[in-house]
PDB file of C-alpha atoms and ligand atoms in Angstrom:
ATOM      1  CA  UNK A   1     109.583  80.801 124.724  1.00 47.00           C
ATOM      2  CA  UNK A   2     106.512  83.295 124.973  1.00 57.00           C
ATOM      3  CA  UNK A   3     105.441  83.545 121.491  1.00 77.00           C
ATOM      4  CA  UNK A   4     105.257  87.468 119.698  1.00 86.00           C
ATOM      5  CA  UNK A   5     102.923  90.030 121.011  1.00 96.00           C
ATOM      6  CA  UNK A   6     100.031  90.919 117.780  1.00 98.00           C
ATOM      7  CA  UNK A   7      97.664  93.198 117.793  1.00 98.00           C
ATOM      8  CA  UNK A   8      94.039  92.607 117.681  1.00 98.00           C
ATOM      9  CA  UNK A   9      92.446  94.771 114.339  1.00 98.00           C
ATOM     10  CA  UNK A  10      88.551  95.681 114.193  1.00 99.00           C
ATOM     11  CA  UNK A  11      87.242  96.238 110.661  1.00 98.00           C
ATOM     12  CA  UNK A  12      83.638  97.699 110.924  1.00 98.00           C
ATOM     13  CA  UNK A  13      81.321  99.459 108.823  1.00 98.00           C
ATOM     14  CA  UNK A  14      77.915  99.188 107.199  1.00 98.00           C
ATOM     15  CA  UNK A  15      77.078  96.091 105.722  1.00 97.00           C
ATOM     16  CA  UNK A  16      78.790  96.294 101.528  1.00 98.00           C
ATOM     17  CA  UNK A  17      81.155  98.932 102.578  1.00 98.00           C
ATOM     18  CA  UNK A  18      84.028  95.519 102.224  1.00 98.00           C
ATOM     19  CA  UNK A  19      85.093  94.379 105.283  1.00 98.00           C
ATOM     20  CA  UNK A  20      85.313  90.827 104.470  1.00 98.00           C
ATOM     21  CA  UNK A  21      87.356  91.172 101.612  1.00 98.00           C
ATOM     22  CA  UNK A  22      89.957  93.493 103.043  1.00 98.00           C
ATOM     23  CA  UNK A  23      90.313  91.201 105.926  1.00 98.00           C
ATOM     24  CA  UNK A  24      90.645  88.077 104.007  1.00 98.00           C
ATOM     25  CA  UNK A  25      93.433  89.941 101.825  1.00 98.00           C
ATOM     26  CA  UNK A  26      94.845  91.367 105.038  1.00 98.00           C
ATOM     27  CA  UNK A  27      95.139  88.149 107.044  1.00 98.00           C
ATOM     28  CA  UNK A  28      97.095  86.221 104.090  1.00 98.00           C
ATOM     29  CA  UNK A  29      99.403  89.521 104.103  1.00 98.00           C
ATOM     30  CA  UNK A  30      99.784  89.775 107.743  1.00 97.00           C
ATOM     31  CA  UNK A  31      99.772  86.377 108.761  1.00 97.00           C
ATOM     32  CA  UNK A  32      96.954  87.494 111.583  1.00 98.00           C
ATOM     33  CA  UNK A  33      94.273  85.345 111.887  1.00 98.00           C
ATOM     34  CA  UNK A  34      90.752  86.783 109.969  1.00 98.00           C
ATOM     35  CA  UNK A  35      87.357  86.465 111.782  1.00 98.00           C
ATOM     36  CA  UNK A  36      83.860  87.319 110.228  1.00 98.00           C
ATOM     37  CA  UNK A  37      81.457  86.962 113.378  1.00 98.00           C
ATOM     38  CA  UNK A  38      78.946  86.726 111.006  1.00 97.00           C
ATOM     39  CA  UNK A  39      80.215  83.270 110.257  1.00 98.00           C
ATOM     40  CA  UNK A  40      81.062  82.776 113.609  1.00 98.00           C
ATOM     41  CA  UNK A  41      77.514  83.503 115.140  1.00 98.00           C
ATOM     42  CA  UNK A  42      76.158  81.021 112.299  1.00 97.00           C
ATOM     43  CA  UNK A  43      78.966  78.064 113.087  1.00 97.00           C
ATOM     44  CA  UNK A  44      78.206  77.967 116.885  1.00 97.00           C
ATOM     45  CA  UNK A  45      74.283  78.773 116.183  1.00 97.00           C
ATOM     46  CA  UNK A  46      74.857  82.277 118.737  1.00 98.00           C
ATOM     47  CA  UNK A  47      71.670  83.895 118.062  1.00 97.00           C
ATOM     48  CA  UNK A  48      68.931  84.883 120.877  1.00 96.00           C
ATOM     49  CA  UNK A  49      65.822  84.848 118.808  1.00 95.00           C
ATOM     50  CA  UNK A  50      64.678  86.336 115.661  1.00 95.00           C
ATOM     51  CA  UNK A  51      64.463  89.993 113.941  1.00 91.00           C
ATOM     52  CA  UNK A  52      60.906  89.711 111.974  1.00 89.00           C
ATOM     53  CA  UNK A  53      61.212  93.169 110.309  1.00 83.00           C
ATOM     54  CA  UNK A  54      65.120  92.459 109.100  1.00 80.00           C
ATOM     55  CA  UNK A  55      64.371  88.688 108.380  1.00 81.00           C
ATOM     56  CA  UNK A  56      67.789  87.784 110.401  1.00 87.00           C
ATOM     57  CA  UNK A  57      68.209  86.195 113.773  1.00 94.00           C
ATOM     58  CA  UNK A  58      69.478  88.211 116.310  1.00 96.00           C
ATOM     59  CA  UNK A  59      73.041  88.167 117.717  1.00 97.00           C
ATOM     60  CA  UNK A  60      73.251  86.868 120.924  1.00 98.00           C
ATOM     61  CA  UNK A  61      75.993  89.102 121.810  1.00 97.00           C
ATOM     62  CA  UNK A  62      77.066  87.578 125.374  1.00 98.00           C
ATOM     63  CA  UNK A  63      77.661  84.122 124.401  1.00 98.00           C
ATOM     64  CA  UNK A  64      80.089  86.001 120.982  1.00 98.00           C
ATOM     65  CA  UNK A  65      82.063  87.262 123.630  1.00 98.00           C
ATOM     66  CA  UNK A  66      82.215  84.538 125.747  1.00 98.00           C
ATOM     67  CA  UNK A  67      83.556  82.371 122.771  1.00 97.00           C
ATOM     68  CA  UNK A  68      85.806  85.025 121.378  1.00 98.00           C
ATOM     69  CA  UNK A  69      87.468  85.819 124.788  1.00 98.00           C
ATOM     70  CA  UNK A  70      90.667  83.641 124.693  1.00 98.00           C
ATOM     71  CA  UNK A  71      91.406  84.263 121.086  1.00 98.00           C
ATOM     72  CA  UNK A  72      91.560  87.829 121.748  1.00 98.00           C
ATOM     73  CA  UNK A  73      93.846  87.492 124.821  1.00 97.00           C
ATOM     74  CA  UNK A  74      96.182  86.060 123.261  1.00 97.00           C
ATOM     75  CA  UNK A  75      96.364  88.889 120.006  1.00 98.00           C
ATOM     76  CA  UNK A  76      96.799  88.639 116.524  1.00 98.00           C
ATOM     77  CA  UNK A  77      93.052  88.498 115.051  1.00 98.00           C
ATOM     78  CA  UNK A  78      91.054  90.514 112.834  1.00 99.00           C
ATOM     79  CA  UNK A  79      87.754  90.820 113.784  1.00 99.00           C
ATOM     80  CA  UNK A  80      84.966  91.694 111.049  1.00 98.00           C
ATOM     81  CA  UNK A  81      81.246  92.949 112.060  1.00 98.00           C
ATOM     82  CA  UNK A  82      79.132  95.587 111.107  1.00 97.00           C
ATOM     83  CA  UNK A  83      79.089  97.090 114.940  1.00 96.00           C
ATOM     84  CA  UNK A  84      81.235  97.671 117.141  1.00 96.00           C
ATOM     85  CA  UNK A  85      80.329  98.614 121.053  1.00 96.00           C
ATOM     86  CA  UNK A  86      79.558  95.588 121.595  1.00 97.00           C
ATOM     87  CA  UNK A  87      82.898  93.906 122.350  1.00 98.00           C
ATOM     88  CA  UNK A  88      85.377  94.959 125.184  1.00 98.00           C
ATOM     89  CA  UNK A  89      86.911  98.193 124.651  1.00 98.00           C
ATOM     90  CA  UNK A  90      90.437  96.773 125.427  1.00 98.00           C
ATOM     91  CA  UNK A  91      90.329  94.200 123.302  1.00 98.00           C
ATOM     92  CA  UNK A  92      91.422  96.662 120.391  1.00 98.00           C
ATOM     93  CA  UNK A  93      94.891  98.492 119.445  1.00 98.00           C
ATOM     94  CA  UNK A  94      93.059  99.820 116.489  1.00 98.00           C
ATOM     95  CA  UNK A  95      89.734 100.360 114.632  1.00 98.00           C
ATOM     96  CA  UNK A  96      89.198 100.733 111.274  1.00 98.00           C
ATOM     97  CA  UNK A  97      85.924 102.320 109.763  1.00 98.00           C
ATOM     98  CA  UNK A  98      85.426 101.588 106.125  1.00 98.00           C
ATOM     99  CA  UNK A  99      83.446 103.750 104.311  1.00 98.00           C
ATOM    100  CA  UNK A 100      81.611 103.669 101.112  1.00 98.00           C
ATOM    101  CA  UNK A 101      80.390 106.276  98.715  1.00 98.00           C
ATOM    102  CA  UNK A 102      76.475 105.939  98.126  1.00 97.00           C
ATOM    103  CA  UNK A 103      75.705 105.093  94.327  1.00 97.00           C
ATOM    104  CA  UNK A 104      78.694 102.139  94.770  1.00 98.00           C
ATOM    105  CA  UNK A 105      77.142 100.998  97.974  1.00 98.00           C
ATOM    106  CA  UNK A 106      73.908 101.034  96.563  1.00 98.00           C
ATOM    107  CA  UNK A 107      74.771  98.488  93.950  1.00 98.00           C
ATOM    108  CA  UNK A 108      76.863  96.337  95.952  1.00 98.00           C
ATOM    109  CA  UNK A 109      73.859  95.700  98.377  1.00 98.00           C
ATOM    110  CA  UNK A 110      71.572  95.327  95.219  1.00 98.00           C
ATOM    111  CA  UNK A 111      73.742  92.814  93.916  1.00 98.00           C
ATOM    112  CA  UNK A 112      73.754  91.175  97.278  1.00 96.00           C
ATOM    113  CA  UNK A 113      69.497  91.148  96.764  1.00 96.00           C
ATOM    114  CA  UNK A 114      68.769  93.670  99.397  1.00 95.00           C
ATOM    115  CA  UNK A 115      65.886  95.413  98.227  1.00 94.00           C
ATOM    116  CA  UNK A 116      63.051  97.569 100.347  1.00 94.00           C
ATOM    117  CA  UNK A 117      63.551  98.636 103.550  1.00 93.00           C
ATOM    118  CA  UNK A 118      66.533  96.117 104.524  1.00 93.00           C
ATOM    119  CA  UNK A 119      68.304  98.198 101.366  1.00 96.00           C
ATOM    120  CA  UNK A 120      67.240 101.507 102.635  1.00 97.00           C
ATOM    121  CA  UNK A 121      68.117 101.368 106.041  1.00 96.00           C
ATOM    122  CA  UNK A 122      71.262 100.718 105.566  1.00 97.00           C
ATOM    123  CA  UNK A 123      71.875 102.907 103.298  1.00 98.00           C
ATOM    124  CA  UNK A 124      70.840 105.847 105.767  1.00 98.00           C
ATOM    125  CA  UNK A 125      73.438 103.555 108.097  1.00 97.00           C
ATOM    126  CA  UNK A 126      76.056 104.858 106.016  1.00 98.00           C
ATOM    127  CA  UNK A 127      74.733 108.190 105.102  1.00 97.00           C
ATOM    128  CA  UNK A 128      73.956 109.301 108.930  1.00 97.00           C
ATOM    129  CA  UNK A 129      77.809 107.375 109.579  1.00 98.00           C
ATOM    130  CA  UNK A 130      76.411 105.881 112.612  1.00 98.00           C
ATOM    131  CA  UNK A 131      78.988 103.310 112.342  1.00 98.00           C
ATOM    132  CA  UNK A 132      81.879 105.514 112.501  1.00 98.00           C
ATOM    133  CA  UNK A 133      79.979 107.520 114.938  1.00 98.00           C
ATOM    134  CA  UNK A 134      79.566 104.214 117.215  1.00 98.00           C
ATOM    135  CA  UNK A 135      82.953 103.910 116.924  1.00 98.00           C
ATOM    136  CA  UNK A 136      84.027 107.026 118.290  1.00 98.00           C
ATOM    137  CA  UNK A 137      81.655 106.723 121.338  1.00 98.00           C
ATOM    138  CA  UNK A 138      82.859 102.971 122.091  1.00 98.00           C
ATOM    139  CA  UNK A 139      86.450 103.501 121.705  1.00 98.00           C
ATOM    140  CA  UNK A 140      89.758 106.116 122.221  1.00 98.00           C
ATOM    141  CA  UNK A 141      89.365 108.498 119.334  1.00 98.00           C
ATOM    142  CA  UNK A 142      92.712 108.242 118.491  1.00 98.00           C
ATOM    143  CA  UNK A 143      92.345 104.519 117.708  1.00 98.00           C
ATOM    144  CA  UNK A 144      89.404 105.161 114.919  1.00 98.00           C
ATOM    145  CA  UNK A 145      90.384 105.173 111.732  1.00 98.00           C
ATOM    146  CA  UNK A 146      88.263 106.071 108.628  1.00 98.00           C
ATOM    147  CA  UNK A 147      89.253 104.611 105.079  1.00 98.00           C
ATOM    148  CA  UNK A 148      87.554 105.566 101.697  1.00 98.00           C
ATOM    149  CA  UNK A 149      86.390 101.983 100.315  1.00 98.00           C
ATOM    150  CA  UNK A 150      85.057 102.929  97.131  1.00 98.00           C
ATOM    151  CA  UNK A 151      87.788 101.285  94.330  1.00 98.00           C
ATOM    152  CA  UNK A 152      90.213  98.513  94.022  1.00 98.00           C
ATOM    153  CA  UNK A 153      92.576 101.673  94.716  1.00 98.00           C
ATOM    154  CA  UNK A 154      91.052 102.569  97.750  1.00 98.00           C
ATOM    155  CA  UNK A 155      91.756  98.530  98.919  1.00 98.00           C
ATOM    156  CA  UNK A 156      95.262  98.296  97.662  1.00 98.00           C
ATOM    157  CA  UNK A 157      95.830 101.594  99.430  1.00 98.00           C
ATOM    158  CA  UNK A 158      94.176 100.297 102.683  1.00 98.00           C
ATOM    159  CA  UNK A 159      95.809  97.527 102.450  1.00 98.00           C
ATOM    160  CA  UNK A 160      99.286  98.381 102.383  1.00 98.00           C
ATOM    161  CA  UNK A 161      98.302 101.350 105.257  1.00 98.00           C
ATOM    162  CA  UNK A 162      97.339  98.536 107.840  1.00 98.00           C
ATOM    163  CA  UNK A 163      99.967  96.050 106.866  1.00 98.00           C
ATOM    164  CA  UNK A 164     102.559  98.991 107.638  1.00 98.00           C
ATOM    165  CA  UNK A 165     100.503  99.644 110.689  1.00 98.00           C
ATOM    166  CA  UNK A 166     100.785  96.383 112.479  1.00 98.00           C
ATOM    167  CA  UNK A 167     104.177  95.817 110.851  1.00 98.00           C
ATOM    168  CA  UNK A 168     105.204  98.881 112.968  1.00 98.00           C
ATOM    169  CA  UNK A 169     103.177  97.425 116.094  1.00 98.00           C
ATOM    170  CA  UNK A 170     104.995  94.110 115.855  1.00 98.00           C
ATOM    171  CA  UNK A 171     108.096  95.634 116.203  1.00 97.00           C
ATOM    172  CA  UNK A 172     107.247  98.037 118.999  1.00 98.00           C
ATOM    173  CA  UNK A 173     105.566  95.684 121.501  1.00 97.00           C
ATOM    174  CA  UNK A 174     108.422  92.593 120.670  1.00 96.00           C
TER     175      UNK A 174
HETATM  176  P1  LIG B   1      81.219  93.728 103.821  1.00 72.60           P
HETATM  177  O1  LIG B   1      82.035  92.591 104.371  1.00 72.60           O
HETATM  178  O2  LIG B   1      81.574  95.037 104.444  1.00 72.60           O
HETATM  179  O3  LIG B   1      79.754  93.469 103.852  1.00 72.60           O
HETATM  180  P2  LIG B   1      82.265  92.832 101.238  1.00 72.60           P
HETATM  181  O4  LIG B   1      83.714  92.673 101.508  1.00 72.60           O
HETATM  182  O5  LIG B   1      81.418  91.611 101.214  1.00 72.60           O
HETATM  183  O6  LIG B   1      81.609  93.895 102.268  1.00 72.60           O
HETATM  184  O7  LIG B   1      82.145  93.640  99.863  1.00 72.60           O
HETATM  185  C1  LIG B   1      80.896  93.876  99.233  1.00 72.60           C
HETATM  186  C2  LIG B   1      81.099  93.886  97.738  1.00 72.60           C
HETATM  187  O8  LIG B   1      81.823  95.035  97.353  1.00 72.60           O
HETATM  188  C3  LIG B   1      81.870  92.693  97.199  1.00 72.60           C
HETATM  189  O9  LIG B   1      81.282  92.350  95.976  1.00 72.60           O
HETATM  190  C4  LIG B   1      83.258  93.209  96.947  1.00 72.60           C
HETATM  191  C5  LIG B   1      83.026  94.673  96.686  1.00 72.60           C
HETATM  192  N1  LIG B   1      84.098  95.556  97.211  1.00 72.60           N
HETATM  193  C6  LIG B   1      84.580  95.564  98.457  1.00 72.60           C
HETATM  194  N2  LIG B   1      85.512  96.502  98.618  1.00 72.60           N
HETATM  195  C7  LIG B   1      85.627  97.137  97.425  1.00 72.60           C
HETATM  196  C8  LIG B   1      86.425  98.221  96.927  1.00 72.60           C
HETATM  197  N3  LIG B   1      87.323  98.864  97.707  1.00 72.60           N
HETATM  198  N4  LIG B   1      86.268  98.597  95.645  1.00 72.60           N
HETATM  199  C9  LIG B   1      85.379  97.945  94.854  1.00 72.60           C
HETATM  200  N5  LIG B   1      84.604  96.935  95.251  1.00 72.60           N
HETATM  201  C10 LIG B   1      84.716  96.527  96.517  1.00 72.60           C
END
C-alpha cells in the first residue's frame, strides 16, 4: 500500500530568529521528519570553498540539492535554513518566515558570540526583511507565511498554527 501523502514545510529566517527550535518541537508533534541543512552541509562536508569576511565555508548549494532530492519527493520533511531561493520552488506546500523583534534578536545572536560585523549584518538581514522578501520573490505569495517569534507565546502559538496546518493538509491530499 502507497504510504500517506505529507507535505514538505520550509522554516526560514535570519539566523536567531528560532528556526531550529520550532522545527525540532514541530517534528516530535507532527511526526514529519526535521532537517537543519546547516547540519546537513557539515555531515556530508557540502561546502565549495570558504567565506573569509563571514569566517564560514560556503554552501555548495548544487550538491544540497542533489542529496536532498529523494527525501523531498517523497514528502513529509521540514526543512530549516536561513535562505530560501535556493531549493526547487515545487518542493514546498508552504513557507514559513519567522521573524524576530530587534533588541531580542540582538541578544540571542550575542549570546550565540556574534559580535562586529557578522552581528551587524544580520541584524540589518532582519531589519531590511530580506528574508521574507526572498521568500516572496522565490515562491507563490500565497504560500509565505510570516510568524512573530519573539516569546515562548509567539512559539506555542506557531506551533499549534502549523500543526493544524498540515493536520488539515494530511487529510486533504489522503
Ligand atoms: P535559528 O535556528 O533561527 O538560528 P534558534 O532556534 O537557534 O534560531 O533560536 C535562537 C535562540 O533564541 C535560542 O536560544 C532559542 C531562542 N528562541 C527561539 N525562539 C524563541 C521564541 N519564540 N521566544 C524566545 N526565545 C526563542
Amino acid at each position: 500500500m502507497k504510504s500517506r501523502r505529507q507535505p514538505n514545510i520550509l522554516l526560514t529566517g535570519t539566523p536567531g530568529v528560532g528556526k531550529t527550535t520550532l522545527g525540532k518541537e514541530l517534528a516530535q508533534r507532527t511526526g514529519l521528519t526535521y532537517v537543519n541543512i546547516g547540519d546537513l552541509a557539515q555531515e556530508g562536508d557540502l561546502y565549495d570553498g570558504y567565506d573569509e569576511v563571514y569566517q564560514c565555508p560556503i554552501l555548495d548549494e548544487d550538491r544540497v540539492i542533489d542529496e536532498l532530492e529523494e527525501k523531498m519527493s517523497q514528502g513529509g520533511v521540514i526543512v530549516d535554513y536561513h535562505g530560501c531561493d535556493l531549493f526547487p520552488e515545487r518542493w514546498f506546500q508552504i513557507v514559513f518566515v519567522l521573524r524576530t523583534d530587534n533588541t531580542q534578536l540582538y541578544a540571542r545572536l550575542e549570546n550565540r558570540g556574534y559580535t562586529g560585523k557578522k552581528l551587524q549584518d544580520n541584524l540589518q538581514c532582519e531589519i531590511f526583511q530580506t528574508i521574507y522578501e526572498e521568500a516572496m520573490e522565490a515562491y507563490k505569495e500565497e504560500l509565505v507565511h510570516q510568524l512573530p517569534s519573539n516569546s515562548p507565546e509567539d512559539m506555542e502559538n506557531n506551533l499549534e498554527q502549523i500543526a493544524q496546518w498540515t493536520e488539515k493538509w494530511i487529510k486533504d491530499h489522503n
